Coordinates of C-alpha atoms in Angstrom, one line a residue:
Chain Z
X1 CA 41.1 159.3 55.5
X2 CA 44.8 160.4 54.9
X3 CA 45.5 163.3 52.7
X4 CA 47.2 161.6 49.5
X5 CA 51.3 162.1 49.6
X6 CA 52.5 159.7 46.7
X7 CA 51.5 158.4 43.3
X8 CA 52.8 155.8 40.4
X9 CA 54.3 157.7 37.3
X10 CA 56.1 155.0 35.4
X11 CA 56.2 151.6 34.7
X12 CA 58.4 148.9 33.2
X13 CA 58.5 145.2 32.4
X14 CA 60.3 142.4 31.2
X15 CA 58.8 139.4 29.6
X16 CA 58.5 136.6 32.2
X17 CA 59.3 133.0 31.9
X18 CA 62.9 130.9 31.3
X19 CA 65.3 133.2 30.0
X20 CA 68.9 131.7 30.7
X21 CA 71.2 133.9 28.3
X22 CA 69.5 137.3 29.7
X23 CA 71.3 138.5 33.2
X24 CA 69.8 139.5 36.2
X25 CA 70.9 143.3 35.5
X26 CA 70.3 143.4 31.8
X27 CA 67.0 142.7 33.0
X28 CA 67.1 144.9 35.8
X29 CA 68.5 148.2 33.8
X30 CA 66.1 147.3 31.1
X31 CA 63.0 147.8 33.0
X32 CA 64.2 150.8 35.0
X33 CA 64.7 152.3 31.6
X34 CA 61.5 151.9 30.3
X35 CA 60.0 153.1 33.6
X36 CA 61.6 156.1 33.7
X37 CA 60.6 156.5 30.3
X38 CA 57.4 155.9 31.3
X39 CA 57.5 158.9 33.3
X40 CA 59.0 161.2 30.8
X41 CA 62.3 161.6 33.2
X42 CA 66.0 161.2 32.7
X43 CA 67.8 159.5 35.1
X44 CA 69.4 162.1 37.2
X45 CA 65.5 163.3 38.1
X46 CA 65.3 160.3 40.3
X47 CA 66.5 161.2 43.6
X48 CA 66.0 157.6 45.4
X49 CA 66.7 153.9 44.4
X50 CA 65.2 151.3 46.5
X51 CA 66.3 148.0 44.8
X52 CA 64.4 144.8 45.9
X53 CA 65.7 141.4 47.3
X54 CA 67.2 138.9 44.5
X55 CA 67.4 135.5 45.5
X56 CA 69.1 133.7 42.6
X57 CA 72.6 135.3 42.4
X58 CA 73.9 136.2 45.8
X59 CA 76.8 138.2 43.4
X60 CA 73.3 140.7 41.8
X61 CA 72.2 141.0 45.1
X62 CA 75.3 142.4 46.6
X63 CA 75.5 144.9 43.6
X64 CA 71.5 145.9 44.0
X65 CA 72.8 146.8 47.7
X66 CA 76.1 148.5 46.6
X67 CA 74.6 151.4 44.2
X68 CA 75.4 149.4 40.7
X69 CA 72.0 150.1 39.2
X70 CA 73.1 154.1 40.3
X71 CA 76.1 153.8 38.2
X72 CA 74.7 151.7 35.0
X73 CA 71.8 153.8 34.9
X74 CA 73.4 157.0 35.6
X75 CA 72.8 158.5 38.8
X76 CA 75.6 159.0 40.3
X77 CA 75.9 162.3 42.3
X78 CA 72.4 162.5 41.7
X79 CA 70.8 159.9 43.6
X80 CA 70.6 160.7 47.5
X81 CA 70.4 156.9 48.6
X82 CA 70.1 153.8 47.1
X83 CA 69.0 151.2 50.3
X84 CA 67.4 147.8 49.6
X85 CA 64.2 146.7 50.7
X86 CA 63.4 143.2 51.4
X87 CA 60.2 142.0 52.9
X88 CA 60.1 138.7 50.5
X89 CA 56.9 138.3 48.4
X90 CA 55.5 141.2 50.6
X91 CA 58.3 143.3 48.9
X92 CA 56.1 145.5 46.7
X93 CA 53.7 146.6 49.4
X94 CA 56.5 147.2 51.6
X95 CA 58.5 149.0 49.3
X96 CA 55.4 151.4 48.4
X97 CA 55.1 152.3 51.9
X98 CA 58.6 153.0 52.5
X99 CA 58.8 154.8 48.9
X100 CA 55.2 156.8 50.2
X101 CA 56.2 157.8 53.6
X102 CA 59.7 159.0 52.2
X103 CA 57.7 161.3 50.1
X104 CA 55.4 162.1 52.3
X105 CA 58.4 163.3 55.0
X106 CA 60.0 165.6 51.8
X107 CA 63.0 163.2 51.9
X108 CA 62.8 162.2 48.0
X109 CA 60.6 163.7 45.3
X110 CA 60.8 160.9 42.4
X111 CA 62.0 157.0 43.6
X112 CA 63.1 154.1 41.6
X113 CA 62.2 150.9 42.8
X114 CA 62.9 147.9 40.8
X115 CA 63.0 144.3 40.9
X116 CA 65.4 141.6 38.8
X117 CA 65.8 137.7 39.5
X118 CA 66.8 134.8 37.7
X119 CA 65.7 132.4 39.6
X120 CA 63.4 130.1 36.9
X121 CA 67.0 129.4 35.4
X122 CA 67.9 127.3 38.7
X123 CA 67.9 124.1 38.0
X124 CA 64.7 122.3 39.2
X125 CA 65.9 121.1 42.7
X126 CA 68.2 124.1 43.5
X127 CA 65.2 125.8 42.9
X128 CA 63.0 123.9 45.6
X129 CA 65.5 123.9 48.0
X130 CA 65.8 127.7 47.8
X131 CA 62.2 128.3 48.5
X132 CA 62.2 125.8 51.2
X133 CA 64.3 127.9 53.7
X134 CA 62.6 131.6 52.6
X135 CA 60.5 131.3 56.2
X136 CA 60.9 127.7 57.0
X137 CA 62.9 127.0 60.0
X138 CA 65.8 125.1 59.7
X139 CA 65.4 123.0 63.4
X140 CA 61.9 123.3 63.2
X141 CA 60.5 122.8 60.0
X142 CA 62.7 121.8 57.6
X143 CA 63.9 118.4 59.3
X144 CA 60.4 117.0 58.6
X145 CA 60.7 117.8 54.6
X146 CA 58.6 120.7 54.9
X147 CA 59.1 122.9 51.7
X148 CA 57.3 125.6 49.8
X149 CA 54.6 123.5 48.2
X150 CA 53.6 122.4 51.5
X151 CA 53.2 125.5 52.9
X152 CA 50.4 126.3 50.4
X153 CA 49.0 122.8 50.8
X154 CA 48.9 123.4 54.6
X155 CA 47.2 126.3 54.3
X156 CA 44.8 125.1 51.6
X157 CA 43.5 122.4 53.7
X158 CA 42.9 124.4 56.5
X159 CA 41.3 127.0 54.7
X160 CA 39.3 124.0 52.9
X161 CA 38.5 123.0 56.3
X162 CA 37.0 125.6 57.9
X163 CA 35.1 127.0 55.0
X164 CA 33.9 124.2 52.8
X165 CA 35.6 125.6 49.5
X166 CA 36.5 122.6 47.2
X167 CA 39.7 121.1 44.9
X168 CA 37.0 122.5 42.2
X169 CA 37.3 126.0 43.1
X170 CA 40.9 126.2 44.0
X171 CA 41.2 124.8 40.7
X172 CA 39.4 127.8 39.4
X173 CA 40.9 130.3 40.6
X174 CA 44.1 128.8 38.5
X175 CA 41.8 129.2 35.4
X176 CA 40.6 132.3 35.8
X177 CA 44.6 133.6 36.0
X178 CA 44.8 131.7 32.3
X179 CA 42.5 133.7 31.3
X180 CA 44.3 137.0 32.2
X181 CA 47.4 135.3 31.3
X182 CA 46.4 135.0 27.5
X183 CA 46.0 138.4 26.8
X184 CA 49.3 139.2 28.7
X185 CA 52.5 139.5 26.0
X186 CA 54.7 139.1 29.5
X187 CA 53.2 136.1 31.2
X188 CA 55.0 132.4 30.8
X189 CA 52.0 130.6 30.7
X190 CA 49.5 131.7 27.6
X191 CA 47.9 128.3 26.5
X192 CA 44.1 127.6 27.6
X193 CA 43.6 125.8 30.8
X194 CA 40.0 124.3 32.3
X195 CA 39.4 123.2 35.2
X196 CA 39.6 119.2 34.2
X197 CA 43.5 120.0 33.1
X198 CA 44.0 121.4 36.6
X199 CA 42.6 118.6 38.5
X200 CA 43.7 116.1 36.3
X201 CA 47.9 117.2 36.9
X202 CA 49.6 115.2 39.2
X203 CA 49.5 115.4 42.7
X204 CA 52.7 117.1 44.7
X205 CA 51.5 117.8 48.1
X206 CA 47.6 117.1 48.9
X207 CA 45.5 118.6 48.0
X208 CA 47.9 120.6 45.1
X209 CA 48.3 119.1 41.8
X210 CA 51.0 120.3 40.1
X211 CA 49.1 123.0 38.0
X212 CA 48.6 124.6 41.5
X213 CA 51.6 125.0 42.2
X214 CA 53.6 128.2 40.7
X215 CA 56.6 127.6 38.2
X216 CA 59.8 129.8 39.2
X217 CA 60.8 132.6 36.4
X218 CA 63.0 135.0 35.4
X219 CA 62.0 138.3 35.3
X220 CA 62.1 142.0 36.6
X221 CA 59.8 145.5 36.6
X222 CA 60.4 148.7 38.2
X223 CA 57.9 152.0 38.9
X224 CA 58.5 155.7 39.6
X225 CA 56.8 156.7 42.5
X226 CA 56.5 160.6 43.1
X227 CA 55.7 163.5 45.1
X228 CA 51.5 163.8 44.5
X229 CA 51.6 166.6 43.8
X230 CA 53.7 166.8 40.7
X231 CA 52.2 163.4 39.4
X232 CA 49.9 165.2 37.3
X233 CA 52.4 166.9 35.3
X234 CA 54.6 163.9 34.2
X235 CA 51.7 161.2 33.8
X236 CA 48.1 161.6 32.5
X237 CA 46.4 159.2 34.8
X238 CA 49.0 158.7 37.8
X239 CA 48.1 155.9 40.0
X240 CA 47.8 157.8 43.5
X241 CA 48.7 155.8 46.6
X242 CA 45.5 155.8 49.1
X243 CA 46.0 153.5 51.9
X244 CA 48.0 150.4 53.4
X245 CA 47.2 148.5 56.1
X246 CA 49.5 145.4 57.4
X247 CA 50.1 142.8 59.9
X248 CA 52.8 140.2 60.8
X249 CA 51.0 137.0 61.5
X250 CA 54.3 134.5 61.9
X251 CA 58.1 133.4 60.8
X252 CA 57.3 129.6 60.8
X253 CA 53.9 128.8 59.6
X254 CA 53.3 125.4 62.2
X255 CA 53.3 128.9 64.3
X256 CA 50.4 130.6 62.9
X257 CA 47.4 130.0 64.9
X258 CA 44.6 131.3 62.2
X259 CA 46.0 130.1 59.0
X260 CA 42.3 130.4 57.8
X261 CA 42.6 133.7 57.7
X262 CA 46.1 135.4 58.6
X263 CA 45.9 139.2 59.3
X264 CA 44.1 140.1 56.4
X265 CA 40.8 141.4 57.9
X266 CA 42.8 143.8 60.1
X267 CA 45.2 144.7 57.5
X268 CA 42.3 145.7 55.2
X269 CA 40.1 147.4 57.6
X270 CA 42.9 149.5 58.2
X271 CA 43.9 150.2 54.8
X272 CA 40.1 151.0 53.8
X273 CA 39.9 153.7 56.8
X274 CA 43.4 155.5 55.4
X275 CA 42.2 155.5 51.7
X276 CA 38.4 156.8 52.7
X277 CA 37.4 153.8 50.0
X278 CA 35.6 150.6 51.1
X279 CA 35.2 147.2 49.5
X280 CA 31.9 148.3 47.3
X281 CA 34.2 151.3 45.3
X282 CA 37.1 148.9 44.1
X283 CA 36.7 147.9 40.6
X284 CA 39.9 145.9 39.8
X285 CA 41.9 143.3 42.4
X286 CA 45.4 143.1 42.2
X287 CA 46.1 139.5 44.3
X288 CA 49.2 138.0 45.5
X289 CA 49.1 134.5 44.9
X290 CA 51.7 131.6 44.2
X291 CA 49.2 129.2 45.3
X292 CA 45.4 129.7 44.6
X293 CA 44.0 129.4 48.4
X294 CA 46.0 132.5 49.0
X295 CA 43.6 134.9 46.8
X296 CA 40.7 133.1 48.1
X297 CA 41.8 134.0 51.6
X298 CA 42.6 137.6 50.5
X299 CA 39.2 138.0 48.9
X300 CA 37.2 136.8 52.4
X301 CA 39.7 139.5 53.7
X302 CA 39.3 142.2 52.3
X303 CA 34.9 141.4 52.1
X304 CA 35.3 142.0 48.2
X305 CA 33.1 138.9 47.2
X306 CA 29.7 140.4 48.2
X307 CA 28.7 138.2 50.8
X308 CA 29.7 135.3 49.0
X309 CA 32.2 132.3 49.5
X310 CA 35.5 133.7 47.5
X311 CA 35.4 129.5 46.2
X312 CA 32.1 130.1 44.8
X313 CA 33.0 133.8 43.2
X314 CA 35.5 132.8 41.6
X315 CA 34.2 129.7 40.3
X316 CA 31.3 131.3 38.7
X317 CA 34.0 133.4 36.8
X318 CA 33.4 136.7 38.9
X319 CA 37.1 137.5 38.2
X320 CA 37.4 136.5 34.8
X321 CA 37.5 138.8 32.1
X322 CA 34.2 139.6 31.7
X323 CA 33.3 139.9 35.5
X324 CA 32.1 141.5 37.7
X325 CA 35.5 141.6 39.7
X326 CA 38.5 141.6 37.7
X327 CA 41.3 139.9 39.8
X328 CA 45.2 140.3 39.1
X329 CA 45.1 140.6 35.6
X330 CA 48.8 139.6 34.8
X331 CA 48.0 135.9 35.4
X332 CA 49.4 135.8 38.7
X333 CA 52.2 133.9 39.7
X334 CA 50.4 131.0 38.8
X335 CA 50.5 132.1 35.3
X336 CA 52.7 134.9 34.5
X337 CA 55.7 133.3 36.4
X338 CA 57.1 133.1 40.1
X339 CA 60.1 135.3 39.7
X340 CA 60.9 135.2 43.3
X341 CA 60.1 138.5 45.4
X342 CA 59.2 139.6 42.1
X343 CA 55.8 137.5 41.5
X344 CA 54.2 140.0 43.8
X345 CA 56.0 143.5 42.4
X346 CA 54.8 142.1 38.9
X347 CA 51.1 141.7 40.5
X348 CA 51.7 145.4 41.9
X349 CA 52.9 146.8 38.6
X350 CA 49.9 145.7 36.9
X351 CA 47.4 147.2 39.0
X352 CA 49.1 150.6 38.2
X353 CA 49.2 149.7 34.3
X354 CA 45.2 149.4 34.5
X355 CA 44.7 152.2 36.9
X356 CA 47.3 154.2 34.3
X357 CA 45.3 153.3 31.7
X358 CA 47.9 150.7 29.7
X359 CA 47.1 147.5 29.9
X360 CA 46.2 147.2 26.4
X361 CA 43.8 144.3 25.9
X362 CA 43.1 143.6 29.3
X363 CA 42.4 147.1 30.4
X364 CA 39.2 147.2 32.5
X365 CA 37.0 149.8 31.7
X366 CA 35.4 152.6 34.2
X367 CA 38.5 151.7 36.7
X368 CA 38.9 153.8 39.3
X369 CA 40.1 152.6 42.8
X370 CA 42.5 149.2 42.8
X371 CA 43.4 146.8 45.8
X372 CA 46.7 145.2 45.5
X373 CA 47.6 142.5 48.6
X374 CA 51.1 140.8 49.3
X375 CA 52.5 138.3 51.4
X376 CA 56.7 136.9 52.2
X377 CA 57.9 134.0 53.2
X378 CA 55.5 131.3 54.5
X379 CA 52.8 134.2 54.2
X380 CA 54.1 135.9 57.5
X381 CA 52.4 138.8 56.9
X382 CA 49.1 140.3 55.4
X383 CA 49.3 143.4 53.4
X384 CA 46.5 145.6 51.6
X385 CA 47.0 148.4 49.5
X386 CA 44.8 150.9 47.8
X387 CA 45.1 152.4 44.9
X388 CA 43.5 154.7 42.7
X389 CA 43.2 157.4 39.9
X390 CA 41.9 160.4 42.0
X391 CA 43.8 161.8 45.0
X392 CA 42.4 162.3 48.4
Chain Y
X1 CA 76.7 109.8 43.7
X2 CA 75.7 109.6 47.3
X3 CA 72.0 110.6 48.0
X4 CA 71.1 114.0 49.7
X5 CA 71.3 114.4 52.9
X6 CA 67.9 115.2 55.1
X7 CA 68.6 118.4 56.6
X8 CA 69.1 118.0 60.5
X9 CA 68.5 119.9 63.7
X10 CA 71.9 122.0 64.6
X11 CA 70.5 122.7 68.5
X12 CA 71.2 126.2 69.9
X13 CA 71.8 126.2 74.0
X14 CA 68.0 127.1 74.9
X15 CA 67.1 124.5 72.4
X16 CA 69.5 121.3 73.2
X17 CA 67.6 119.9 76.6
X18 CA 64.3 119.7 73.3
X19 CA 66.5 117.9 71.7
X20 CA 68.5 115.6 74.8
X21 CA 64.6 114.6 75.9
X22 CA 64.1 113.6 72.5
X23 CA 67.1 111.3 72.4
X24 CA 65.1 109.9 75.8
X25 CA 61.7 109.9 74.1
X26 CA 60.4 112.8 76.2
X27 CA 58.7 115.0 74.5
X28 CA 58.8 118.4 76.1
X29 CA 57.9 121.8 76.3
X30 CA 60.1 125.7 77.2
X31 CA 58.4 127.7 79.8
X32 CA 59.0 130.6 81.1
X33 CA 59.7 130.8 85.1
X34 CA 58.5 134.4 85.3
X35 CA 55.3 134.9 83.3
X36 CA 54.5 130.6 82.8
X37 CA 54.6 130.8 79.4
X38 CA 54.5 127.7 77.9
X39 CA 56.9 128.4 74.3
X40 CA 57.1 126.7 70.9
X41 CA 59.8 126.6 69.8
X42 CA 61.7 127.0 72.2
X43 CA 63.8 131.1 72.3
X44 CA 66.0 132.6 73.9
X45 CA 64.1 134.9 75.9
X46 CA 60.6 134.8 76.8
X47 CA 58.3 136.0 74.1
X48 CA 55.7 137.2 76.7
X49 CA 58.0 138.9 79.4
X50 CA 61.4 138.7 77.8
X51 CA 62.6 136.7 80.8
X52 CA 65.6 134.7 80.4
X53 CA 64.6 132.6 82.8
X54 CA 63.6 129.7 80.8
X55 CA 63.2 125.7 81.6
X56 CA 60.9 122.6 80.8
X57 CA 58.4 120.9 81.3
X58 CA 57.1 117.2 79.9
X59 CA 54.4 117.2 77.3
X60 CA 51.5 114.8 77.7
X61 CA 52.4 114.0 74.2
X62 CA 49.0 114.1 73.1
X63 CA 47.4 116.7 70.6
X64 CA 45.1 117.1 67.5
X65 CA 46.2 117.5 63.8
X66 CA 45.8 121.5 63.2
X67 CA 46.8 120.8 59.6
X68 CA 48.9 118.4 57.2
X69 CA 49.5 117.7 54.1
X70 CA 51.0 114.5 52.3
X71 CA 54.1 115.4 49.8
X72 CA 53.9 112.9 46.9
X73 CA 56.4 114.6 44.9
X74 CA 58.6 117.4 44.6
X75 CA 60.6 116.8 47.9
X76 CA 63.4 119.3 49.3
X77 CA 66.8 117.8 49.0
X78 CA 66.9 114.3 51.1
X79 CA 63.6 113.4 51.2
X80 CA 63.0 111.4 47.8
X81 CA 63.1 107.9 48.7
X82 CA 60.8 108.9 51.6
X83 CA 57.9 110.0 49.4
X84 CA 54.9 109.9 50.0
X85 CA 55.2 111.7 53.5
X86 CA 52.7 112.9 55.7
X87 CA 53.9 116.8 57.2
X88 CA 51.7 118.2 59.6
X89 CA 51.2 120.8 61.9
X90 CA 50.2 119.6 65.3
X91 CA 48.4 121.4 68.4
X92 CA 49.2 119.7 71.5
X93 CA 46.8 119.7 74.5
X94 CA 49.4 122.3 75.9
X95 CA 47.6 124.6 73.5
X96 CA 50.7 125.1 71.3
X97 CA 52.0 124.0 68.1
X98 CA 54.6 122.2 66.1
X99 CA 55.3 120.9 63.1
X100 CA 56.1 117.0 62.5
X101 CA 55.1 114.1 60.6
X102 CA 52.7 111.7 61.1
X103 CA 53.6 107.9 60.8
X104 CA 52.3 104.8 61.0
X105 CA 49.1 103.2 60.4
X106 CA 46.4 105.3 58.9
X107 CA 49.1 108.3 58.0
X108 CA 47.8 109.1 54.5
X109 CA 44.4 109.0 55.3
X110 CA 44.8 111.3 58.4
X111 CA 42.5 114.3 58.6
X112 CA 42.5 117.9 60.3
X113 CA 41.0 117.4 63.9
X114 CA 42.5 113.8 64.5
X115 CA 44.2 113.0 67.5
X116 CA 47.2 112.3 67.6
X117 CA 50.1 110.4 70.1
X118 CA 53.6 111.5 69.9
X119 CA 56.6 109.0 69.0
X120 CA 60.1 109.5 68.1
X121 CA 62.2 108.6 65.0
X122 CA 65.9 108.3 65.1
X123 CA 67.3 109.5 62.0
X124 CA 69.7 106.5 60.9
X125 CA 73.3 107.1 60.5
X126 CA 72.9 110.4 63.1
X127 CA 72.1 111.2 66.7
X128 CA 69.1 112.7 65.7
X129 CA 65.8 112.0 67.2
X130 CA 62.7 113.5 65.8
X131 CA 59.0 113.8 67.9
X132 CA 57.0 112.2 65.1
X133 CA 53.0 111.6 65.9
X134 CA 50.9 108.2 65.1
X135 CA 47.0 108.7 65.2
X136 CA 45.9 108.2 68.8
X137 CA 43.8 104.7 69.3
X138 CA 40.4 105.1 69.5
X139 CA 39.7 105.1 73.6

């Protein structure tokens, strides 16, 4: 078990969905306002800014790198560094670990990291053909029409394959997203879904119907992450950092040999052995997904379905409100919105708003340790975080 | 308005002699001369000894369908009057993989685990030549 170094202080949010007349740093300013708000700070407390990846606007992206947010938000000659990170979906894990271990060294005290992207206001096919080159190879892949549907209907059939689950339950898991999605002001998608609406959308690459499949967004949320030991004084219930475990499985998924599986029993067993906190003491879920085989997968990972197929947990609404396992209660990508590198900071953010105690009428009651996973590109890595309201 | 254009190999110098024994309908494989690594794709140095002493050698052409899917709609740029398409990841008898598609008689009912007999495609209008797979006759 690793002595705790970091926690979550402050949080901020945008809505998610189509939102063509608001800009990528309207967005981005906006939530780094509200999280350092959040924290009770001013701006010239926050000693590092580590900006995510955009995709959409290669113009925001270039200002993310160059310091802008540092000027608009007032930092300047106050801010040590401002340095981009950019790990693709797996983004929000990866930027906690950088953000933790920067702590941890006595490098920063208090750290901005934030996330902005417009890229649900691409139009449709600029949209698809953006995706299909984040980790598909250009002379590999792509000349065969791979894209990033397929990659989650690759993975779902092999995952179907080896383990019996069925269209049903990948169908489920979309539902049980809805369900978080309805009581979420921020998510896109807020309408009731069952499982006959999911399998009855069209087909867009077998076996994913088109309900399956995520719907881009615009969107953007940042956090304060601090020096543990002066958490307590700016936030009642801080969201300490306990563990992360992770492992690079592939760039091109026709490499991965184990696409059943990826690396997330390793990444998990190691993040459970730095946090001191195994599967049977995590009360809430925080799951990447995009596509729904992925949480599947992630829950056989991380051994969080009791012995059960994840298929048949979640189909028997374990991780619905009201169960037993409350998983990514945002909606997910597959409901809140796929805001690019985003989807999986916004799946992040809300496992600190529950652990915080602010997630309104989806809080989950007697919460105490949270698991947040993430995955980038064609899920070329596994990583497992954990998260809780007590310090080690 | 002309239609998309299918996104092509652009070869790098390890890579061409894949793509010149395609052009042949060879199908064949990098291996490293130090360690006898057999690669896919092929790099630039040997991702087992960092050799740069690469070459090939011919693929039986023969493997099993690790995974696939078949796109019905929603295609990247260049693939829309193609639709539906079979995209699969194959694992040769070499015991590595690559991606492809699988034409030909029985393509959209193909299933994980069946095997599978390499052909080529020439794109038309290019110089292109792309290892597809059929299913393999039954013996």
């Amino acid at each position: 078990m690793r002595r705790t170094t970091s926690a979550v202080i402050g949080i901020g949010e945008v809505p998610t969905g189509k939102y063509p007349e608001r800009s990528e740093l309207d967005a981005a300013v906006t939530a780094s306002r509200e999280a350092i708000l959040d924290a009770g700070l001013s701006p010239r407390d926050i000693d590092m800014v580590l900006p995510v990846g955009a995709l959409a606007s290669r113009h925001f992206n270039v200002d993310l790198v160059f310091s802008r947010l540092c000027e608009e938000l007032g930092m300047n000659r106050s801010a040590k560094m401002n340095c981009q990170i950019m790990a693709g979906g797996a983004t929000s894990s990866a930027v906690l670990a950088v953000a933790d271990a920067l702590i941890a060294n006595g490098q920063a005290k208090r750290i901005l990291c934030v996330h902005s992207d417009a890229v649900g206001s691409l139009p449709r096919q600029a949209g698809i053909d953006l995706f299909a080159t984040t980790g598909v190879s250009e002379e590999w892949e792509a000349p065969f029409g791979h894209n990033m549907n397929a990659v989650g209907a690759l993975a779902s059939q092999r995952y179907m394959y080896e383990t019996g689950t069925t269209e049903a339950e990948l169908a489920a898991v979309c539902v049980s997203l809805r369900k978080w999605a309805m009581l979420n002001p921020n998510a896109m998608f807020r309408t009731p879904l069952t499982i006959e609406d999911v399998m009855g959308s069209k087909l867009v690459a077998t076996p994913l119907r088109a309900k399956q499949c995520n719907m881009l967004a615009d969107g953007a949320a940042a956090f304060i992450v601090a020096d543990a030991a002066e958490a307590g004084s700016h936030c009642e219930m801080p969201a300490y950092v306990r563990g992360h475990g992770s492992l690079v499985t592939h760039y091109s998924i026709s490499q991965e040999r184990d696409l059943a599986r990826l690396g997330f029993p390793e990444a998990a067993r190691e993040a459970y052995a730095e946090a001191g906190i195994g599967p049977d003491a995590i009360q809430l879920a925080s799951i990447y997904d995009a596509y729904p085989v992925w949480p599947l997968m992630s829950l056989d990972g991380l051994n969080l379905c009791r012995g059960e197929r994840a298929g048949a947990f979640v189909a028997a609404g374990e991780t619905s409100p009201g169960g037993s396992l409350p998983m990514t209660t945002n909606g997910g990508m597959l409901s809140q919105g796929h805001t690019g590198v985003g989807g999986g900071i916004a799946v992040m953010v809300e496992a600190f708003r529950q652990l915080m105690g602010k997630a309104g009428e989806r809080q989950v009651a007697n919460l105490v340790n949270a698991v947040e996973t993430a995955s980038g590109g064609t899920w070329m890595d596994s990583h497992v975080t954990i998260l809780s309201r007590e310090a080690a | 308005m002309t239609a998309p254009v299918r996104p092509l190999p652009q070869p790098s110098a390890w890579s061409a002699p894949f793509w010149q024994a395609a052009r042949e309908n060879r199908l064949v494989i990098q291996r490293c001369n130090a360690c006898d690594e057999k690669i896919m794709f092929p790099r630039r140095y040997c991702p087992s000894c960092l050799s740069d002493d690469l070459g090939y050698v011919a693929a039986k052409g023969t493997g099993e369908i690790y995974t696939l899917t078949t796109q019905m709609a929603g295609p990247p740029s260049g693939f829309e009057d193609l639709l539906p398409y079979v995209i699969a990841v194959i694992r040769l008898d070499e015991d590595v993989q690559m991606m492809s598609n699988i034409i030909g008689p029985g393509a959209l009912s193909a299933r994980i685990g069946d095997r599978v007999q390499v052909d080529f495609h020439p794109v038309p209008g290019t110089d292109t030549v792309l290892p597809v797979f059929r299913l393999a006759e039954e013996d």
